[in-house]
Every structure is written in C-alpha cells, then in structure tokens.
Short mmCIF file of C-alpha atoms in Angstrom, two decimals:
data_model
loop_
_atom_site.label_atom_id
_atom_site.label_comp_id
_atom_site.label_asym_id
_atom_site.label_seq_id
_atom_site.Cartn_x
_atom_site.Cartn_y
_atom_site.Cartn_z
CA THR V 1436 -89.67 24.05 83.84
CA LEU V 1437 -91.27 27.45 84.08
CA ILE V 1438 -88.55 29.79 83.32
CA PHE V 1439 -86.88 28.64 80.78
CA ASN V 1440 -90.46 27.49 79.04
CA ALA V 1441 -92.80 29.99 77.85
CA PRO V 1442 -96.58 29.31 78.19
CA SER V 1443 -96.89 28.51 74.56
CA ILE V 1444 -94.31 25.66 75.10
CA LEU V 1445 -96.27 24.09 78.32
CA PHE V 1446 -99.77 24.72 77.40
CA ARG V 1447 -100.64 23.84 73.99
CA PRO V 1448 -102.75 21.10 72.19
CA ALA V 1449 -101.87 17.86 71.56
CA ALA V 1450 -103.00 14.83 70.18
CA GLY V 1451 -106.83 14.06 71.32
CA ILE V 1452 -106.61 17.25 73.39
CA ASP V 1453 -107.99 20.63 71.95
CA GLN V 1454 -108.30 22.60 75.47
CA PHE V 1455 -105.40 23.76 76.93
CA PRO V 1456 -104.49 24.28 79.45
CA VAL V 1457 -106.11 20.65 80.52
CA CYS V 1458 -108.48 21.40 83.12
CA GLN V 1459 -110.11 18.67 83.95
CA GLY V 1460 -111.35 16.60 87.45
CA LEU V 1461 -109.51 18.60 90.30
CA GLY V 1462 -107.24 20.33 87.65
CA SER V 1463 -109.81 22.30 86.86
CA TYR V 1464 -108.84 24.22 90.51
CA GLY V 1465 -105.18 24.77 89.79
CA VAL V 1466 -103.40 27.84 89.26
CA PHE V 1467 -103.34 27.56 85.32
CA CYS V 1468 -106.59 26.59 84.69
CA LEU V 1469 -107.94 29.75 87.34
CA ALA V 1470 -105.98 32.45 85.69
CA ASP V 1471 -106.26 30.96 82.17
CA PRO V 1472 -106.36 34.09 80.45
CA TYR V 1473 -103.38 35.28 81.71
CA LEU V 1474 -100.93 32.35 81.69
CA GLU V 1475 -97.74 33.92 81.73
CA LEU V 1476 -98.94 35.97 84.79
CA ALA V 1477 -99.65 32.51 86.66
CA ARG V 1478 -96.20 31.17 85.35
CA TRP V 1479 -94.06 34.38 86.87
CA GLY V 1480 -96.21 34.56 89.87
CA SER V 1481 -95.34 31.13 90.62
CA VAL V 1482 -91.77 30.79 89.83
CA ILE V 1483 -91.28 33.93 92.72
CA ALA V 1484 -93.72 31.71 94.66
CA LEU V 1485 -91.83 29.05 94.51
CA ILE V 1486 -88.53 31.05 94.85
CA ILE V 1487 -89.68 32.11 98.22
CA ILE V 1488 -90.50 28.72 99.07
CA ALA V 1489 -86.87 27.35 97.95
CA SER V 1490 -85.78 29.80 100.10
CA GLY V 1491 -87.35 27.59 103.59
CA TRP V 1492 -89.27 30.75 104.97
CA ARG V 1493 -92.06 29.69 106.44
CA PRO V 1494 -92.29 26.47 105.34
CA ARG V 1495 -95.69 26.08 108.02
CA VAL V 1496 -97.16 28.87 105.63
CA THR V 1497 -95.61 28.06 102.16
CA ALA V 1498 -96.19 24.24 102.10
CA LEU V 1499 -100.12 23.82 100.58
CA PRO V 1500 -98.83 26.50 97.99
CA HIS V 1501 -96.01 25.17 96.91
CA TRP V 1502 -97.92 21.62 96.59
CA TRP V 1503 -100.50 23.55 94.53
CA ILE V 1504 -98.19 25.06 91.99
CA THR V 1505 -96.29 21.64 91.28
CA PHE V 1506 -99.94 19.54 90.96
CA SER V 1507 -101.00 22.12 88.86
CA LEU V 1508 -98.12 22.53 87.01
CA GLN V 1509 -98.58 18.42 86.92
CA ASN V 1510 -102.22 17.82 85.56
CA SER V 1511 -101.93 21.55 83.07
CA ALA V 1512 -99.15 21.21 80.74
CA ILE V 1513 -98.62 19.37 78.02
CA THR V 1514 -94.72 18.60 77.88
CA ILE V 1515 -94.57 17.41 81.36
CA ASP V 1516 -91.37 15.12 82.26
CA GLY V 1517 -91.60 12.72 85.35
CA GLY V 1518 -89.38 15.22 87.25
CA ASP V 1519 -92.64 17.38 87.45
CA GLN V 1520 -94.79 14.14 88.46
CA ILE V 1521 -92.20 13.58 91.19
CA ALA V 1522 -92.16 16.92 92.59
CA ALA V 1523 -95.95 17.10 92.99
CA VAL V 1524 -95.89 14.09 94.81
CA LEU V 1525 -93.16 14.55 96.99
CA THR V 1526 -94.41 17.96 98.07
CA PHE V 1527 -97.38 16.67 99.15
CA LEU V 1528 -95.90 13.77 101.14
CA LEU V 1529 -94.12 16.98 102.79
CA ILE V 1530 -97.50 18.81 103.56
CA PRO V 1531 -97.37 16.36 107.03
CA LEU V 1532 -93.50 17.55 107.89
CA ALA V 1533 -93.90 21.11 107.18
CA LEU V 1534 -97.21 22.00 108.72
CA THR V 1535 -95.81 20.52 112.38
CA ASP V 1536 -92.35 22.53 111.85
CA SER V 1537 -92.12 25.25 113.85
#
C-alpha cells in the first residue's frame, strides 16, 4: 500500500472529512500525523523501516515500530482496505511474542 500509492491517494479529503491525514484521538500520535507537512518523507521512511522489519532483524526492537506504522496507516489514510486493518491488529497481537523473543 505504501510503496504503490502516493500520499495524494492515501491522504485526501473524503465525505465529511476535510482534514487529511485524519488525526483524531490516538491516531494523532501516528507517523503520518506527526510528519504532516512531510508525508512523502514519512511514507518512504515507513517503507524502509518495514523492509528492515520484514527481514526479521531484532524482533524485540522492531515490534513496536511495526505496530506504530500499521496503526498509523490504518487510522490516518482514507483509502484503506481490510488488509490494513488486519495488519494493525495482528502486529498488535505479535508485540508480546516479539518482545520476549531472544
């Protein structure tokens, strides 16, 4: 989703939503809300981080950033599908397992 879609597609106005990225509640602490004027930089920074995370390097260290990125995308983007929501939930459930991985 992050590699193949520009920020103008992921973060745009929608019906009843004028502010983008959507930054409400806990979502206001997301990657894309904190880097609001620099969405392209946040997108590619997240892609690089997710490549490192997918490599399996230090799951104890990368578990929380993995969840933070997926949570941020799920809360901030307009054009999300069910896969992004599932990824956010699964990465949250993997945190205890990854933190205890030696």
